[in-house]
CSV table of C-alpha atoms in Angstrom, one decimal:
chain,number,residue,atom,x,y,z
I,29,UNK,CA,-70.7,34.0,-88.4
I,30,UNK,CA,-69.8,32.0,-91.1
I,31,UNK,CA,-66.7,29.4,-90.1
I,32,UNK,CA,-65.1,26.9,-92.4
I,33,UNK,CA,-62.8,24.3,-90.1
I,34,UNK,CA,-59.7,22.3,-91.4
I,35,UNK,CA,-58.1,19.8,-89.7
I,36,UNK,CA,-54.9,21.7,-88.5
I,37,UNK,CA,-52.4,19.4,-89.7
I,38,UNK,CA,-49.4,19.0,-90.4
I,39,UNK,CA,-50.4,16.4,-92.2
I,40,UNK,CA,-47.2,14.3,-93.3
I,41,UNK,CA,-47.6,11.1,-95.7
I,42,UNK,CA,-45.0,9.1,-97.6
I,43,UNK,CA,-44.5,9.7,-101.8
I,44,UNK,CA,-47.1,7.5,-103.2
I,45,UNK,CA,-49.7,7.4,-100.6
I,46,UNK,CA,-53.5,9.0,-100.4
I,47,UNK,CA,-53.4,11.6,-99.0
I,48,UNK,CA,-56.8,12.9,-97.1
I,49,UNK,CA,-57.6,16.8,-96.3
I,50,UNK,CA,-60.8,17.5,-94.9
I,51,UNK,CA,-63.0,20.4,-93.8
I,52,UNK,CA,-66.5,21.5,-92.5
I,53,UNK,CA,-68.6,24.5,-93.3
I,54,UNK,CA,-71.0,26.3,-90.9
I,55,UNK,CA,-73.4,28.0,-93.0
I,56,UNK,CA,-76.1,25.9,-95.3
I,57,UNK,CA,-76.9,27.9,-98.2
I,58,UNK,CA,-72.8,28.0,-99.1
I,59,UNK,CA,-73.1,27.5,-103.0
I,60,UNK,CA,-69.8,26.5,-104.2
I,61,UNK,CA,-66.7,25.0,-102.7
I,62,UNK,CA,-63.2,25.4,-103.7
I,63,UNK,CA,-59.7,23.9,-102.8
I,64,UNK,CA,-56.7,25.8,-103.4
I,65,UNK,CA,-52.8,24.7,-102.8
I,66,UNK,CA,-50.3,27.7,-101.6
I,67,UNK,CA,-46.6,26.6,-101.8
I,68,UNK,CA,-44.9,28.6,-99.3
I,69,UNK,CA,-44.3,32.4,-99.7
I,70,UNK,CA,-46.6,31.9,-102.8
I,71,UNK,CA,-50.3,33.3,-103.3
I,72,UNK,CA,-53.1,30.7,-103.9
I,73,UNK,CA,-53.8,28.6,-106.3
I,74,UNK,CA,-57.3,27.1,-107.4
I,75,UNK,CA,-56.8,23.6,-108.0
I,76,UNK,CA,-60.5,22.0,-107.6
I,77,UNK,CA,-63.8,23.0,-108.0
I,78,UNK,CA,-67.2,21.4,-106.7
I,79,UNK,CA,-70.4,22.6,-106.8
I,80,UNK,CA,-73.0,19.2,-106.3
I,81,UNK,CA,-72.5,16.1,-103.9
I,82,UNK,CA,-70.7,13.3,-104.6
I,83,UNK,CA,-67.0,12.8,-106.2
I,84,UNK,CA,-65.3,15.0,-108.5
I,85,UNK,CA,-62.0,13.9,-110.1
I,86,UNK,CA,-58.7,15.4,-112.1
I,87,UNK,CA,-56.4,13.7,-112.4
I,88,UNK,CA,-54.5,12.5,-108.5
I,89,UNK,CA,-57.2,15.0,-107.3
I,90,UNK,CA,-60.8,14.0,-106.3
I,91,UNK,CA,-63.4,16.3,-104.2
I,92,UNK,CA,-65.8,15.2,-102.2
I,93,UNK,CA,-69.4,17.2,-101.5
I,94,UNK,CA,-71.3,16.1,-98.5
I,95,UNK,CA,-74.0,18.8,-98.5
I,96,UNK,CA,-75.5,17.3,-96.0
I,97,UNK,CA,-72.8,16.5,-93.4
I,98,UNK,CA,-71.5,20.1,-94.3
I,99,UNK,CA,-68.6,18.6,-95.3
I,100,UNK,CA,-65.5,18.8,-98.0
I,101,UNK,CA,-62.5,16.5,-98.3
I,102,UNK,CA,-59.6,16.5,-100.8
I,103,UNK,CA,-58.2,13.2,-101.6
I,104,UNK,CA,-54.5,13.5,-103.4
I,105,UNK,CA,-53.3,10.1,-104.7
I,106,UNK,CA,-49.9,8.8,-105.6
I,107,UNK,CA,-48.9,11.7,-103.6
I,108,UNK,CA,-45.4,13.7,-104.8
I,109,UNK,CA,-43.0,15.5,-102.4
I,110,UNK,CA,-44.3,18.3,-105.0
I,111,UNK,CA,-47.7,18.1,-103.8
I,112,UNK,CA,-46.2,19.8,-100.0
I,113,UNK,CA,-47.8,23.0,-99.6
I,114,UNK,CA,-50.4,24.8,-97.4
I,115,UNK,CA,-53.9,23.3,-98.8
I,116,UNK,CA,-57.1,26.1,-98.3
I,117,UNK,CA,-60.7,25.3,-98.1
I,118,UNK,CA,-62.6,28.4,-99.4
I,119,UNK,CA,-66.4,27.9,-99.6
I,120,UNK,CA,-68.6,30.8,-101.7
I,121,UNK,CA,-71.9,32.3,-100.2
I,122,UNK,CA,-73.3,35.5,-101.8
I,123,UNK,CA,-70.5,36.0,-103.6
I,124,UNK,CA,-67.9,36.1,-100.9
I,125,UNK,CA,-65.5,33.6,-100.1
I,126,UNK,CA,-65.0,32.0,-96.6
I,127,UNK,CA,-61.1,30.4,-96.1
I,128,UNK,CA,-60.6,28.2,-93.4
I,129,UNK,CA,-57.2,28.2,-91.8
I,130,UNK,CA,-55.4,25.5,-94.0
I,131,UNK,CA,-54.0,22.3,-93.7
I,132,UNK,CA,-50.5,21.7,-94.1
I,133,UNK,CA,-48.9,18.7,-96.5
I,134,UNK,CA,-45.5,17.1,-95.9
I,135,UNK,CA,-45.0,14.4,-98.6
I,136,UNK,CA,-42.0,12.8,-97.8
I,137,UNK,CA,-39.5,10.7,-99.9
D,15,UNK,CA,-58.0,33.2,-119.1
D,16,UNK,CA,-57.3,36.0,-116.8
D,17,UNK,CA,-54.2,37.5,-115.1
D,18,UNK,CA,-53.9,39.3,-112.1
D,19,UNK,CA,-51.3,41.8,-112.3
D,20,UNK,CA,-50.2,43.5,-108.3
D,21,UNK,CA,-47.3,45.5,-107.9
D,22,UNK,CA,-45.3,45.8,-106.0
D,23,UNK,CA,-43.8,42.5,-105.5
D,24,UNK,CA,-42.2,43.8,-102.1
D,25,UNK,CA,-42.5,47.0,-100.1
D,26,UNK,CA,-40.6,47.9,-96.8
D,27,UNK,CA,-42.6,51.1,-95.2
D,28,UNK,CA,-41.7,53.2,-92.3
D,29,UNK,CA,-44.8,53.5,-89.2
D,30,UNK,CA,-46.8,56.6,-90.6
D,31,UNK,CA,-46.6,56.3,-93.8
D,32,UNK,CA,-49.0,56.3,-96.9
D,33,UNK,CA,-49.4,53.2,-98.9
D,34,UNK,CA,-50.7,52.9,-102.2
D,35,UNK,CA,-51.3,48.9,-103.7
D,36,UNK,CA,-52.3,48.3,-107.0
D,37,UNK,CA,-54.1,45.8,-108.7
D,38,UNK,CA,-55.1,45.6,-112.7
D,39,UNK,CA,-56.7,42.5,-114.3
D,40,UNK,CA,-56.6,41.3,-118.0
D,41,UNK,CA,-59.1,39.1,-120.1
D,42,UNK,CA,-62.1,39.6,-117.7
D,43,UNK,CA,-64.7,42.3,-117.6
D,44,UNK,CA,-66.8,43.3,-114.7
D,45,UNK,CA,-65.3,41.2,-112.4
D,46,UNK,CA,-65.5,41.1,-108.7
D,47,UNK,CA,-62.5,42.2,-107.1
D,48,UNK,CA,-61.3,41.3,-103.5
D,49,UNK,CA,-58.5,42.7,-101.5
D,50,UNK,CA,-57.4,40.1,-98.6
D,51,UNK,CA,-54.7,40.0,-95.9
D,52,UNK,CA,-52.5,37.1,-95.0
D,53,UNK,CA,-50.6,37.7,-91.7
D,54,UNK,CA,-47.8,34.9,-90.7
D,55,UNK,CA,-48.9,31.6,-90.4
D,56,UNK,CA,-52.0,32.4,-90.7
D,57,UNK,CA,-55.3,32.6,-93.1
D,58,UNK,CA,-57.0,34.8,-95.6
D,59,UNK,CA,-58.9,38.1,-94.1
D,60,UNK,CA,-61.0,39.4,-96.7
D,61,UNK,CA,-60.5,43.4,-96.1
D,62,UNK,CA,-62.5,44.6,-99.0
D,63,UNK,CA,-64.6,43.7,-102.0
D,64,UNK,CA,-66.0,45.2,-105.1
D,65,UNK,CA,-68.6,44.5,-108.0
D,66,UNK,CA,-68.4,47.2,-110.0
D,67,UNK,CA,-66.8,50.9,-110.6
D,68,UNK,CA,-66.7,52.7,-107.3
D,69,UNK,CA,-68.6,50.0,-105.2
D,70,UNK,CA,-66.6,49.3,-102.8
D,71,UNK,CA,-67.6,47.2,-99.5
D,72,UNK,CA,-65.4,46.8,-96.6
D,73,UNK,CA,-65.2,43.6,-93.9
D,74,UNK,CA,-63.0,45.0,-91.3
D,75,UNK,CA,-63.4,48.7,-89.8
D,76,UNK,CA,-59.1,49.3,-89.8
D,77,UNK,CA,-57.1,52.5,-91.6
D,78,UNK,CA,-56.8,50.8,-95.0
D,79,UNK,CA,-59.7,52.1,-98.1
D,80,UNK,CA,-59.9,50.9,-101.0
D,81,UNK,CA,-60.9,52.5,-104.5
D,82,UNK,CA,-62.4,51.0,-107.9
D,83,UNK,CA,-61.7,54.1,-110.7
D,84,UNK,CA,-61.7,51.8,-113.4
D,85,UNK,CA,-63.5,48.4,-114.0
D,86,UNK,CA,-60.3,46.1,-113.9
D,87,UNK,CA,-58.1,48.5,-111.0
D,88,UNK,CA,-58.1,47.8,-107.4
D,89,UNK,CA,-56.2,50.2,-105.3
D,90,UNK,CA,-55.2,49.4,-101.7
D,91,UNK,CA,-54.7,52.5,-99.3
D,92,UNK,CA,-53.8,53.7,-96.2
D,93,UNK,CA,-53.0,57.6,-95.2
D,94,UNK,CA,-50.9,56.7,-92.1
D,95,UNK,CA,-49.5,52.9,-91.8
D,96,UNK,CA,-49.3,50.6,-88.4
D,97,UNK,CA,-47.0,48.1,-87.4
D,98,UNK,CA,-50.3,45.6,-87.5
D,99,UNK,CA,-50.4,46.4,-91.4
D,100,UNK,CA,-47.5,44.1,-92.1
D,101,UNK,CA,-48.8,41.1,-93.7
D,102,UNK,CA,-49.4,39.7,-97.2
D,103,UNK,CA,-51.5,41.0,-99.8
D,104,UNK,CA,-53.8,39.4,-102.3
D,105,UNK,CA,-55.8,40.9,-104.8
D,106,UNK,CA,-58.2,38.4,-106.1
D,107,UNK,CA,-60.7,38.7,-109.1
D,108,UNK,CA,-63.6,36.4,-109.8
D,109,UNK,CA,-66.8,36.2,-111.9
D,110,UNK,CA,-70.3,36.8,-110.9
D,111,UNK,CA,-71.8,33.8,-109.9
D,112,UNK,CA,-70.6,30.5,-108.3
D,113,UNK,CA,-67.4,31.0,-109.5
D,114,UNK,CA,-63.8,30.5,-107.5
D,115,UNK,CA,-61.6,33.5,-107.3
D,116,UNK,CA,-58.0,33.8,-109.1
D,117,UNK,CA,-55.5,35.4,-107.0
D,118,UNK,CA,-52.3,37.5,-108.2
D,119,UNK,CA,-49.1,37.0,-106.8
D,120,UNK,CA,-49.3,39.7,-104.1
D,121,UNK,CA,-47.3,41.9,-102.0
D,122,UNK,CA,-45.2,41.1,-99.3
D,123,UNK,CA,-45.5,44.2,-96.6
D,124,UNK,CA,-43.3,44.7,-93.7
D,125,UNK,CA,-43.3,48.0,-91.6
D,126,UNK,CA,-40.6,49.4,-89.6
C-alpha cells in the first residue's frame, strides 16, 4: 500500500521565522510531488510543484526532492500569520494522487 | 487556466436519502477527474477517478457511484445515504501526465 507520512504537527513558529514541513513516501516509482495549503473549511490549494531532486523555489516557498531518501520538505520563510493553514503532501504514481494526513501551521505574531 | 465549478456549496440530507453531486470543469479537455472525501480532521480519500467519458474507476467498495456523461461532468451518487456519508467533498481535475490536480471548492455534507 502506498503511504505518504507527515510529521503530525501542530507545527507553531513565530511571524518571520522558517518554517520546515516534511514528509516521506513509501512507493519508489512515485513520479511527481506536490504541496498544497488548505486554510480551514477551504478545499486545497496547489502551491508547489517538484518533479527532479534538489531545491525548487517561489518566492518564501522552496521544495526539496530527496528521491533517494524518499523524502519531501517544504521550507516557508519570513513566515506570515497568513501562511497558518493545514499543509498536504500529495505524491502522483500512475496517475493517482497519494495525500498524507497534513501538517498543521500556527504562525504566530 | 481551469475552473472547477461543484454545486452545491452545502447540503443537509436526511439517512435514506438519494444524493446527486455535481461537478463541471472549464478551459480543460480530457481531463482526469477525481472525486475525494474529507471527513473531520482528517485527510483526502480518493473515492473515485475518471480518464475519460464513461470510465469510471472506484477505490473504496461503499454505496456512493459515480458517472462521466460528458467529458468535463462528474456526478457524485448515492440511492440511499448513511450517517458515515457526512464528510467533505472534492471534485478534483488534472491533466494526463505528471501533472498536480486542481480542486473546486467542494461540498460540505452533513446527514441527519
Amino acid at each position: 500500500q502506498k503511504e505518504v507520512e507527515q510529521n503530525s504537527g501542530p507545527l507553531s513558529v513565530p511571524e518571520g521565522a522558517i518554517a520546515s514541513l516534511n514528509c516521506t513516501y513509501s512507493d519508489r516509482v512515485s513520479q511527481s510531488f506536490f504541496w498544497y495549503r488548505q486554510y480551514s473549511g477551504k478545499s486545497p490549494e496547489l502551491i508547489m510543484s517538484i518533479y527532479s531532486n534538489g531545491d525548487k523555489e517561489d518566492g518564501r516557498f522552496t521544495a526539496q526532492l530527496n528521491k533517494a531518501s524518499q523524502y519531501v520538505s517544504l521550507l516557508i520563510r519570513d513566515s506570515q500569520p497568513s501562511d497558518s493553514a493545514t499543509y498536504l503532501c500529495a505524491v502522483l504514481s500512475y496517475g493517482k494522487l497519494t495525500f498524507g494526513q497534513g501538517t498543521i501551521l500556527t504562525v504566530h505574531p | 487556466s481551469q475552473t472547477i465549478h461543484q454545486w452545491p456549496a452545502t447540503l443537509v440530507q436526511p439517512v435514506g436519502s438519494p444524493l446527486s453531486l455535481e461537478c463541471t470543469v472549464e478551459g480543460t479537455s480530457n481531463p482526469n477527474l477525481y472525486w475525494y472525501r474529507q471527513a473531520a480532521g482528517r485527510g483526502l480519500q480518493l473515492l473515485f477517478y475518471s480518464v475519460g467519458i464513461g470510465q469510471i474507476s472506484s477505490e473504496v467498495p461503499q454505496n456512493l457511484s459515480a458517472s462521466r456523461p460528458q467529458d468535463r461532468q462528474f456526478i457524485l451518487s448515492s440511492k440511499k445515504l448513511l450517517l458515515s456519508d457526512s464528510g467533505f467533498y472534492l471534485c478534483a481535475s488534472g491533466q494526463k501526465g505528471n501533472q498536480p490536480q486542481h480542486f473546486g471548492d467542494g461540498t460540505r455534507l452533513s446527514i441527519l
